[in-house]
PDB file of C-alpha atoms in Angstrom:
ATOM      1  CA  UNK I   1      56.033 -55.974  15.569  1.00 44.00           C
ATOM      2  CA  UNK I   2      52.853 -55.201  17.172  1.00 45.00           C
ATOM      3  CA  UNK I   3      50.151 -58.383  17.995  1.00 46.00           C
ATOM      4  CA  UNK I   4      46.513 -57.920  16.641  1.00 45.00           C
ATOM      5  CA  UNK I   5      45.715 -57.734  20.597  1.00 47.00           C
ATOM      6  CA  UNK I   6      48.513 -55.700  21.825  1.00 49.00           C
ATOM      7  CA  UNK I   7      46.914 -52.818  23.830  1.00 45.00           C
ATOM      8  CA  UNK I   8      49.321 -50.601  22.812  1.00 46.00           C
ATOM      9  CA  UNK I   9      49.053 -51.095  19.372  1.00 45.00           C
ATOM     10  CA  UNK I  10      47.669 -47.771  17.589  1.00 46.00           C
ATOM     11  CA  UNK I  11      44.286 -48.277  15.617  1.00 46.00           C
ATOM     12  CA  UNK I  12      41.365 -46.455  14.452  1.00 44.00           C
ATOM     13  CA  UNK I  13      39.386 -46.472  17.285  1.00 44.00           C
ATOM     14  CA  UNK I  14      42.141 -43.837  19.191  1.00 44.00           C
ATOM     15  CA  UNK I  15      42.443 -40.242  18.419  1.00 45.00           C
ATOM     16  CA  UNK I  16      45.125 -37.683  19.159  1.00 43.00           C
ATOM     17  CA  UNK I  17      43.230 -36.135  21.427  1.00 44.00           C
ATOM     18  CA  UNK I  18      41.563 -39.139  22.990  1.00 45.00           C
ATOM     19  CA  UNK I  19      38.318 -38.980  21.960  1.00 45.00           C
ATOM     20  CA  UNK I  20      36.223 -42.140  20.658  1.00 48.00           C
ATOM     21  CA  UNK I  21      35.944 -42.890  17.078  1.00 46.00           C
ATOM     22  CA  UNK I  22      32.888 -41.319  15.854  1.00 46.00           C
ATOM     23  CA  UNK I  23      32.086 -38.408  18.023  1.00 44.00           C
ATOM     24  CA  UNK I  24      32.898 -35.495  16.146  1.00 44.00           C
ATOM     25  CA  UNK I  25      30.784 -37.249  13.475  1.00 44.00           C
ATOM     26  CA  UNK I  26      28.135 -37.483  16.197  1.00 49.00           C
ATOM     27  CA  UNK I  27      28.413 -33.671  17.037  1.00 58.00           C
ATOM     28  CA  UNK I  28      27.835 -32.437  13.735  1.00 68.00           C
ATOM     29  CA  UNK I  29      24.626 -30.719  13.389  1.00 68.00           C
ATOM     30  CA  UNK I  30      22.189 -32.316  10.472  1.00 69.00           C
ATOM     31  CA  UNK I  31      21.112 -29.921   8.052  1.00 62.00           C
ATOM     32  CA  UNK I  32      17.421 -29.382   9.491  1.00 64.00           C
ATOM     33  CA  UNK I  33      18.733 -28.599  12.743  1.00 65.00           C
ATOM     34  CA  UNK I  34      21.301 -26.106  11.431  1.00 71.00           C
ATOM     35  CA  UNK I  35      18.101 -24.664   9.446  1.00 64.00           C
ATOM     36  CA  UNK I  36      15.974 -24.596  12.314  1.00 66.00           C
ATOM     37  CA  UNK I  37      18.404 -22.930  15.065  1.00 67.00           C
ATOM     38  CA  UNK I  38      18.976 -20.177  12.446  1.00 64.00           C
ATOM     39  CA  UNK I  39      15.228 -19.512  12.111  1.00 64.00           C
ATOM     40  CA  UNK I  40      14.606 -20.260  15.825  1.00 61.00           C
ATOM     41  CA  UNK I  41      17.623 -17.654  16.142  1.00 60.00           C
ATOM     42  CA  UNK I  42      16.233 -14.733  13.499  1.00 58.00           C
ATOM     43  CA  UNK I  43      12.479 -15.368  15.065  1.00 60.00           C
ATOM     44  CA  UNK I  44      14.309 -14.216  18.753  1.00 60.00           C
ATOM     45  CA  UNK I  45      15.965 -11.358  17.144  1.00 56.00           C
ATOM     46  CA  UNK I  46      12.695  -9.914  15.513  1.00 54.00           C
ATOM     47  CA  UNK I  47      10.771 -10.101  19.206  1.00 53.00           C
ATOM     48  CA  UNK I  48       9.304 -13.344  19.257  1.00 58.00           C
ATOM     49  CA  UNK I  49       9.591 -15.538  22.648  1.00 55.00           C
ATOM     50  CA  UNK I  50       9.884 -18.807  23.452  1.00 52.00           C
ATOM     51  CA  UNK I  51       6.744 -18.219  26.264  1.00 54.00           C
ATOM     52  CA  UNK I  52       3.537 -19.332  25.158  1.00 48.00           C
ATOM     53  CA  UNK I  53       1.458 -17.283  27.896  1.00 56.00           C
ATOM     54  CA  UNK I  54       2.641 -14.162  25.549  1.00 61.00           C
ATOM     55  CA  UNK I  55      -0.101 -11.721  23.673  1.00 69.00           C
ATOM     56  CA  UNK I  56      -1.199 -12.773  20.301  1.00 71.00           C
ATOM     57  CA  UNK I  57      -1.325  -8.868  19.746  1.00 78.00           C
ATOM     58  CA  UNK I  58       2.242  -8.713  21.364  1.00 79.00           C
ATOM     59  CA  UNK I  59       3.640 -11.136  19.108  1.00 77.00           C
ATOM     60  CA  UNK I  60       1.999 -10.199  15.849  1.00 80.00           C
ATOM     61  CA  UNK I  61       3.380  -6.499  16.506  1.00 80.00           C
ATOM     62  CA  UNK I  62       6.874  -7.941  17.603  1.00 78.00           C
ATOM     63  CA  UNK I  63       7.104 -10.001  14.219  1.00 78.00           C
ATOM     64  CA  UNK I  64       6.303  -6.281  11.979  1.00 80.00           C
ATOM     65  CA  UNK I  65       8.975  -4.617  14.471  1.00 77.00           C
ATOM     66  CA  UNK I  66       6.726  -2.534  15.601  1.00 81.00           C
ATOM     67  CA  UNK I  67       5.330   1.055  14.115  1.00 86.00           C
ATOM     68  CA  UNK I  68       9.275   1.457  13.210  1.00 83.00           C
ATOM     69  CA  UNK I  69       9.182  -1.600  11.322  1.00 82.00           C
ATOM     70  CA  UNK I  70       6.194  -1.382   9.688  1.00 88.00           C
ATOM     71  CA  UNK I  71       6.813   2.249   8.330  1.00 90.00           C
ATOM     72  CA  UNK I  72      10.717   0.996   7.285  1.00 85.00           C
ATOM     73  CA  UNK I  73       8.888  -2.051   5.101  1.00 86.00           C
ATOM     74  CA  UNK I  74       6.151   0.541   4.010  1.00 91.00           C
ATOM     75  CA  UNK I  75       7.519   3.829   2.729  1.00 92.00           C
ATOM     76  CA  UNK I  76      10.510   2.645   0.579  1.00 91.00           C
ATOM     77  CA  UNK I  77       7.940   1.137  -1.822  1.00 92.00           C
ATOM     78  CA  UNK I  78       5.144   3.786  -1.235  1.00 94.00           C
ATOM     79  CA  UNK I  79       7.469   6.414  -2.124  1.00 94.00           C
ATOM     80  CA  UNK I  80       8.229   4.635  -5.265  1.00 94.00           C
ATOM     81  CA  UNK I  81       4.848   4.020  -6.445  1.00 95.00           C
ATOM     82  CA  UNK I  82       3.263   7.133  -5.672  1.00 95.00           C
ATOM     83  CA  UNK I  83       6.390   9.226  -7.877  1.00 94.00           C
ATOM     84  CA  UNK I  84       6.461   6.968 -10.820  1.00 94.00           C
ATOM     85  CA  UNK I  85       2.426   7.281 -10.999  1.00 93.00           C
ATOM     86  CA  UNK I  86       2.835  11.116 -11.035  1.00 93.00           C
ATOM     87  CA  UNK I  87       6.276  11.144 -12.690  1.00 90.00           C
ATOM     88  CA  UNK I  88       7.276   7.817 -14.582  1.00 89.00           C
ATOM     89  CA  UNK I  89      10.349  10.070 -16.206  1.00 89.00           C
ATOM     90  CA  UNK I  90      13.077   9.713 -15.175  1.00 92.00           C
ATOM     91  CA  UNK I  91      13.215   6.875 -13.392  1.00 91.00           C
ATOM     92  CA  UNK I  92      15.980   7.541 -11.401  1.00 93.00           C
ATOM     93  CA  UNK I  93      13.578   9.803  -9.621  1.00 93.00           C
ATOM     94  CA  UNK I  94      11.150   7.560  -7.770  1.00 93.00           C
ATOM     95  CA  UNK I  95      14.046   4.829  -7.755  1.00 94.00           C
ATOM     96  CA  UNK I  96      16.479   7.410  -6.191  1.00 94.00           C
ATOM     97  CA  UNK I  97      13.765   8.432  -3.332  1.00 94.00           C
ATOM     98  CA  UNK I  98      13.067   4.903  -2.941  1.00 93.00           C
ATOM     99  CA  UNK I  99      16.190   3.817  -2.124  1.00 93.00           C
ATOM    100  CA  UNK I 100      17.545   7.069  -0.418  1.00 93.00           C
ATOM    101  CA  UNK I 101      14.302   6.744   2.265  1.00 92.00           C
ATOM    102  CA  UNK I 102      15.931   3.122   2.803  1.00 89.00           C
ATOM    103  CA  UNK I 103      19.013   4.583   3.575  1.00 91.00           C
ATOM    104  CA  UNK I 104      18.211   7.212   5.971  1.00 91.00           C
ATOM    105  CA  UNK I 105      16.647   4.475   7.925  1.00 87.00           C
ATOM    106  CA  UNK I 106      19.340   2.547   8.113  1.00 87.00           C
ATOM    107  CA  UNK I 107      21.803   5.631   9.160  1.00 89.00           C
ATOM    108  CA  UNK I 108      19.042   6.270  11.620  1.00 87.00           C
ATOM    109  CA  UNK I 109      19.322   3.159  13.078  1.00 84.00           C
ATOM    110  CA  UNK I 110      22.904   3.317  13.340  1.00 83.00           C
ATOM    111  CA  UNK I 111      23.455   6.179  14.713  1.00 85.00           C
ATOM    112  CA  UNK I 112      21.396   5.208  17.951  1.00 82.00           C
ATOM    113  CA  UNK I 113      22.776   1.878  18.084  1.00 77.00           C
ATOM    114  CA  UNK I 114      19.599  -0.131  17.707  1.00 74.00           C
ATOM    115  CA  UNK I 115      19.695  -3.348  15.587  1.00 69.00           C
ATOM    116  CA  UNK I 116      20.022  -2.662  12.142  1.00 65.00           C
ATOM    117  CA  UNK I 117      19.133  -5.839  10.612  1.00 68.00           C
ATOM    118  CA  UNK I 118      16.068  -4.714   9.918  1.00 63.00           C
ATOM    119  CA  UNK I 119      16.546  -1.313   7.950  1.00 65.00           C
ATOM    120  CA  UNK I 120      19.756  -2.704   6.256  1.00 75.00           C
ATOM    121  CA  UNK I 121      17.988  -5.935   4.330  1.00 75.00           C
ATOM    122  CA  UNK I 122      15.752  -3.328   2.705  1.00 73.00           C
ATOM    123  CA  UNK I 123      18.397  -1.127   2.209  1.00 83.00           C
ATOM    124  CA  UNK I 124      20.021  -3.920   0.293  1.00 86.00           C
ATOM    125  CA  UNK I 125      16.623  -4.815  -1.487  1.00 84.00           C
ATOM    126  CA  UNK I 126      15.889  -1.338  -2.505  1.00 86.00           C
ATOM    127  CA  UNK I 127      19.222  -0.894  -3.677  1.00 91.00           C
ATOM    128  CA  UNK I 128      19.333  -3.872  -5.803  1.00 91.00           C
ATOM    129  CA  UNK I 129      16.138  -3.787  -7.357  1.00 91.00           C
ATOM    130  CA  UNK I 130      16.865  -0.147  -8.458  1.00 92.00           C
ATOM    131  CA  UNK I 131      19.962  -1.178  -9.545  1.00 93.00           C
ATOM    132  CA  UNK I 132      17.968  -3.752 -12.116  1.00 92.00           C
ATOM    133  CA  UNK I 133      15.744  -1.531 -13.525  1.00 93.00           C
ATOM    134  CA  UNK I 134      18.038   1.183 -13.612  1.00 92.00           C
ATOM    135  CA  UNK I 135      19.799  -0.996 -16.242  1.00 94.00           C
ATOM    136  CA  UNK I 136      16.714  -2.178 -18.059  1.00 92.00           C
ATOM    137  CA  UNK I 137      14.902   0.956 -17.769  1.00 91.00           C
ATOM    138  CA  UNK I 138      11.968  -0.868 -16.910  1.00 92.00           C
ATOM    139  CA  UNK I 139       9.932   0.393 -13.882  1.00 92.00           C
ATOM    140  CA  UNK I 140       8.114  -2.911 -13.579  1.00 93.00           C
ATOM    141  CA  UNK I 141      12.164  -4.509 -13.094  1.00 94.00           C
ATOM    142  CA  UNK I 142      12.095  -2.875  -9.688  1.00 94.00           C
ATOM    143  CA  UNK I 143       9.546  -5.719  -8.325  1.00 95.00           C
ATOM    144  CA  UNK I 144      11.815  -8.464  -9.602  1.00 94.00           C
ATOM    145  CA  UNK I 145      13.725  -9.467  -6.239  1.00 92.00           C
ATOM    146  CA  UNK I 146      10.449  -9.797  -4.951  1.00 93.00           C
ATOM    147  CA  UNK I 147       8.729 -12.423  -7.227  1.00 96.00           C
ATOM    148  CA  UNK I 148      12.298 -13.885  -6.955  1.00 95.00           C
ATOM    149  CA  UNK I 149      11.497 -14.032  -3.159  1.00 94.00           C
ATOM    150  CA  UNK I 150       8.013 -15.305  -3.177  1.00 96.00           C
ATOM    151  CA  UNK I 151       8.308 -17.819  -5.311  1.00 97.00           C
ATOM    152  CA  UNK I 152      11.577 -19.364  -3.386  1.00 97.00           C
ATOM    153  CA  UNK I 153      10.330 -19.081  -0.160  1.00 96.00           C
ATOM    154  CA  UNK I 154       6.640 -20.138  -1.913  1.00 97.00           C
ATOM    155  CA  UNK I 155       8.131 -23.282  -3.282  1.00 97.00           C
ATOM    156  CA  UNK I 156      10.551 -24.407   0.051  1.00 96.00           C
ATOM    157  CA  UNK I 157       7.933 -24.190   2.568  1.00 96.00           C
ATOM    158  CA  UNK I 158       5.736 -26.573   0.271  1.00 97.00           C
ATOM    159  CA  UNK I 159       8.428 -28.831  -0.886  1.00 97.00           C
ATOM    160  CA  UNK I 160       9.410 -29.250   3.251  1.00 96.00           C
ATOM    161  CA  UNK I 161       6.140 -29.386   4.294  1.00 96.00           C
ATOM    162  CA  UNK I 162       5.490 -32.241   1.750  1.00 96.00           C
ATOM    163  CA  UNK I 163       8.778 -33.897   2.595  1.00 95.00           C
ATOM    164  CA  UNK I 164       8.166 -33.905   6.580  1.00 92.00           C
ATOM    165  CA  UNK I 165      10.009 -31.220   7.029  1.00 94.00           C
ATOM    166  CA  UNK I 166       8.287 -28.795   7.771  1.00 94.00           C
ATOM    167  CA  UNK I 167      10.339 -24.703   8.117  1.00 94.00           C
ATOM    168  CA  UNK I 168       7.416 -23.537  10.879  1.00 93.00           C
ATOM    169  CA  UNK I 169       7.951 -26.789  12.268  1.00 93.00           C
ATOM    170  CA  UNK I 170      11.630 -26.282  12.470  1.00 92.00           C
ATOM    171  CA  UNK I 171      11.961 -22.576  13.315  1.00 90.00           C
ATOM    172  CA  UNK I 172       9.285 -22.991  16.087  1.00 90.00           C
ATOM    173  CA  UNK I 173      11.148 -26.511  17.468  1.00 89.00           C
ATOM    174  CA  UNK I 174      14.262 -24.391  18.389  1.00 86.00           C
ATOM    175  CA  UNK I 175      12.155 -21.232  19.337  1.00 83.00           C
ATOM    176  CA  UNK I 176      10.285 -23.122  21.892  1.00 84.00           C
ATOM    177  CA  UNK I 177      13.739 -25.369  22.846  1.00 82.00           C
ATOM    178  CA  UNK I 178      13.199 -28.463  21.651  1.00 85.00           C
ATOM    179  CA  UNK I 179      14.703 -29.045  17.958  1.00 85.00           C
ATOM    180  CA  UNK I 180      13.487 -31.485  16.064  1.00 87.00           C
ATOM    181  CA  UNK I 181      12.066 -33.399  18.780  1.00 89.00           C
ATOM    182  CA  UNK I 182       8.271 -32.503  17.285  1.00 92.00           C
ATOM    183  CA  UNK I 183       8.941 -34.540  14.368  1.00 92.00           C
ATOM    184  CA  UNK I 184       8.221 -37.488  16.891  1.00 92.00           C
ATOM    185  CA  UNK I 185       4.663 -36.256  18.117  1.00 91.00           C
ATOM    186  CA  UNK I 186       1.705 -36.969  15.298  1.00 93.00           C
ATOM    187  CA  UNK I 187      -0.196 -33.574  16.846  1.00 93.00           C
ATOM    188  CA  UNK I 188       2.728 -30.969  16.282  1.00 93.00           C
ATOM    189  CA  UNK I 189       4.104 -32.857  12.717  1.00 94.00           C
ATOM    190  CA  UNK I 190       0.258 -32.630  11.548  1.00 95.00           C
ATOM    191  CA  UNK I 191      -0.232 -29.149  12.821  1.00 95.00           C
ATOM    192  CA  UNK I 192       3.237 -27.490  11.264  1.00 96.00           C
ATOM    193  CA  UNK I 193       2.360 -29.439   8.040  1.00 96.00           C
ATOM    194  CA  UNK I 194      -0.655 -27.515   7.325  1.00 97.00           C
ATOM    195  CA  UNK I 195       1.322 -24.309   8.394  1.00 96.00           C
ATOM    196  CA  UNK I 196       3.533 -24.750   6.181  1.00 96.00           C
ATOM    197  CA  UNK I 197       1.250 -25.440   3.196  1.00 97.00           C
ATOM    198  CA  UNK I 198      -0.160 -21.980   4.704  1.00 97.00           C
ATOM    199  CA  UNK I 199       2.605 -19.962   4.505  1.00 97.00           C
ATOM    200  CA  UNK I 200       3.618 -21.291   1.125  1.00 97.00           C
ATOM    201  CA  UNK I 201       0.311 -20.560  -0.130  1.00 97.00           C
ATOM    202  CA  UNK I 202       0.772 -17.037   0.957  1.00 97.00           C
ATOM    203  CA  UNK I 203       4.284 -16.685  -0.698  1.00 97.00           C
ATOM    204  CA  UNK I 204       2.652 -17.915  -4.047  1.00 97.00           C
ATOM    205  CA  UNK I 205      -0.541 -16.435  -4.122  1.00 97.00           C
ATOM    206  CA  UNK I 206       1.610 -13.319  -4.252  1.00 97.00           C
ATOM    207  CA  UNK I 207       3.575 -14.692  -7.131  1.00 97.00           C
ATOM    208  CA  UNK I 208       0.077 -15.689  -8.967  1.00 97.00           C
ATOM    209  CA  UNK I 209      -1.541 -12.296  -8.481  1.00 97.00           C
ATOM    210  CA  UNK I 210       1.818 -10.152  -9.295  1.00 97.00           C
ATOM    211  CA  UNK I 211       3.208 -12.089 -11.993  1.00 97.00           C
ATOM    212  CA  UNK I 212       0.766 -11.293 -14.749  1.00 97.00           C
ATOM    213  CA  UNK I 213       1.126  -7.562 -14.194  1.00 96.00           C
ATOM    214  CA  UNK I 214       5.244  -7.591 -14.153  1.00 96.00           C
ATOM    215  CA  UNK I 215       4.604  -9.397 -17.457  1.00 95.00           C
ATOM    216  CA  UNK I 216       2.090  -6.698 -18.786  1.00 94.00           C
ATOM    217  CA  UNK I 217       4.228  -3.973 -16.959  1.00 93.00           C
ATOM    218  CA  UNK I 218       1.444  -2.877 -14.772  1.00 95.00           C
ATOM    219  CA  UNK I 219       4.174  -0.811 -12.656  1.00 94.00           C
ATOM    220  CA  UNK I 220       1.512   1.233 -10.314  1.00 94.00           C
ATOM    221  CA  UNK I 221      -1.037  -1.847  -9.983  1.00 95.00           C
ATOM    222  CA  UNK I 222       1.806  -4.032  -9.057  1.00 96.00           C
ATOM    223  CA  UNK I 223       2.948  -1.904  -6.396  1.00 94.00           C
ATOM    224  CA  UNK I 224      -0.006  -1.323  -4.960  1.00 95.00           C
ATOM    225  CA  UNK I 225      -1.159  -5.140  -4.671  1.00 95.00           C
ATOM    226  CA  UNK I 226       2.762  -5.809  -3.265  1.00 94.00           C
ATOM    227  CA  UNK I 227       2.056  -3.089  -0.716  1.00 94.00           C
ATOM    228  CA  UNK I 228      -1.568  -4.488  -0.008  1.00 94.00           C
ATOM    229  CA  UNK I 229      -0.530  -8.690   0.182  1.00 94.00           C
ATOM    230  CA  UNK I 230       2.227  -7.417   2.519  1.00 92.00           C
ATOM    231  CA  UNK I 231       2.225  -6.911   6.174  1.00 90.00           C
ATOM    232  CA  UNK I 232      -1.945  -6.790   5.437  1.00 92.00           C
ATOM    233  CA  UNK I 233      -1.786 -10.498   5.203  1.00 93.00           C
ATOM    234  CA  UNK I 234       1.639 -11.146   6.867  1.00 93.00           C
ATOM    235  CA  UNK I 235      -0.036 -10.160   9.987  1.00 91.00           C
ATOM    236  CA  UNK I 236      -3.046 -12.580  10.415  1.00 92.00           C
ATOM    237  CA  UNK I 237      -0.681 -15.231   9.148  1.00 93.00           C
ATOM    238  CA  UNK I 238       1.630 -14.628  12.103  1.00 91.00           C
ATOM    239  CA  UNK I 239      -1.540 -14.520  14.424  1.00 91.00           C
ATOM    240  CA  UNK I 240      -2.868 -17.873  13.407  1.00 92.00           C
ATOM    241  CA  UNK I 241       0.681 -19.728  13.426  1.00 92.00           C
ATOM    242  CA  UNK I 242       1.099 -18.325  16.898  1.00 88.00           C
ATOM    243  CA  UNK I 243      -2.490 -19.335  18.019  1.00 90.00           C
ATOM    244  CA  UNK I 244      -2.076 -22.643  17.091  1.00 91.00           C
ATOM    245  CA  UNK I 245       2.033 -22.763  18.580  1.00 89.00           C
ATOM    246  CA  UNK I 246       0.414 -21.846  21.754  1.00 87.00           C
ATOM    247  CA  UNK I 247      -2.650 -23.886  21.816  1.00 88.00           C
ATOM    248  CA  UNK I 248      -0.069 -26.961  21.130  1.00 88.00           C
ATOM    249  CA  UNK I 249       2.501 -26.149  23.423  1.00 84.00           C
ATOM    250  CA  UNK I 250      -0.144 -25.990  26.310  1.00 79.00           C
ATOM    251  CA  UNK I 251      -2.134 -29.203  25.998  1.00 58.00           C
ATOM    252  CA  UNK I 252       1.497 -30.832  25.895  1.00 54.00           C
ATOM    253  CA  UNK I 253       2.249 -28.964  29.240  1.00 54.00           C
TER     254      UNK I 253
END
């Protein structure tokens, strides 16, 4: 029988492997800093670098992907609007070319080996908003995913924002190599809080001005404002975020 003090005696405290009690607790990643790698991560993949001395221009065009990106956002949605103005019957027509445009870009893409991340989310996106209002035979059911869209991503980057959290905050802290770390400087918290309230602004001003003409199916007005409150306003967003990243990142320097 084993004394409380033996040395030998097996406790808590000793693993299998000989590591201290508590340190794969201590190496499991919170939830805001799995979050914020994985945006850090997706802002690398779409162009964006972690050096501030980088091109506002250069960055804005990096986040659209570029004329490539722009026109695979673009067309799916152009080509959809412009055929079920001119032909609303049947509407397997202008959902067909929709998502058939979407799908030669992504085959595109494949075949030369470039990233297809890009080409296959609208892919997806075309292919399941067609799906919807193939089954409802509503036109206007084809811009559903989207209000879906803004109004989640609307509604997180306020609620975070609110809550201290902000997503810029996070996706920039890992972009830029320091996780959460911003969190602790009143500049940077201050600054990503009002970016966030900015972007989710964006998200539901889209859902404010769309809504009403989904409801009234408004099929051709709605896809004209979605194409318009796009990459149109996507842009300048990206522009000021990065403006501000930079100016931030260099007075701390």
């Amino acid at each position: 029988m084993t004394r409380p003090d033996d040395p030998h005696r097996a406790g808590p405290a000793e693993h299998s492997a000989g590591e201290p009690a508590g340190s794969a607790a201590q190496s499991e990643p919170t939830a805001a800093e799995v979050i914020g790698a994985a945006l850090g991560g997706a802002a690398r993949r779409a162009g964006l670098s972690a050096e501030t001395d980088e091109s506002t221009q250069r960055i804005v065009w990096s986040a659209m992907g570029g004329w490539r990106g722009i026109v695979e956002s673009v067309l799916p949605s152009l080509a959809f609007v412009i055929l079920f103005t001119i032909r609303p019957e049947p509407l397997l027509l202008s959902l067909g070319v929709s998502v058939g445009i979407a799908a030669v870009f992504t085959i595109v893409r494949l075949v030369q080996k470039s990233p297809p991340s890009a080409a296959l989310g609208g892919l997806v996106a075309a292919a399941a908003a067609a799906a919807l209002a193939l089954w409802t035979g509503r036109g206007a059911d084809n811009f559903v995913p989207g209000l879906i869209t803004n109004a989640l991503y609307g509604t997180a980057m306020v609620v975070a924002a609110l809550i201290g959290w902000s997503i810029i905050g996070l996706a920039v802290g890992f972009l830029m190599g320091e996780g959460t770390s911003w969190r602790s400087d009143r500049r940077k918290r201050r600054a990503f809080f009002w970016l966030g309230l900015a972007w989710g602004a964006l998200f539901l001003l889209r859902l404010a001005v769309q809504l009403p003409l989904y409801l009234t199916d408004q099929v051709t007005l709605l896809g004209t404002l979605k194409l318009v409150m796009g990459l149109p306003l996507f842009a300048p967003m990206v522009a000021v975020t990065w403006l501000v990243v930079r100016a931030l990142y260099r007075r701390a320097e």
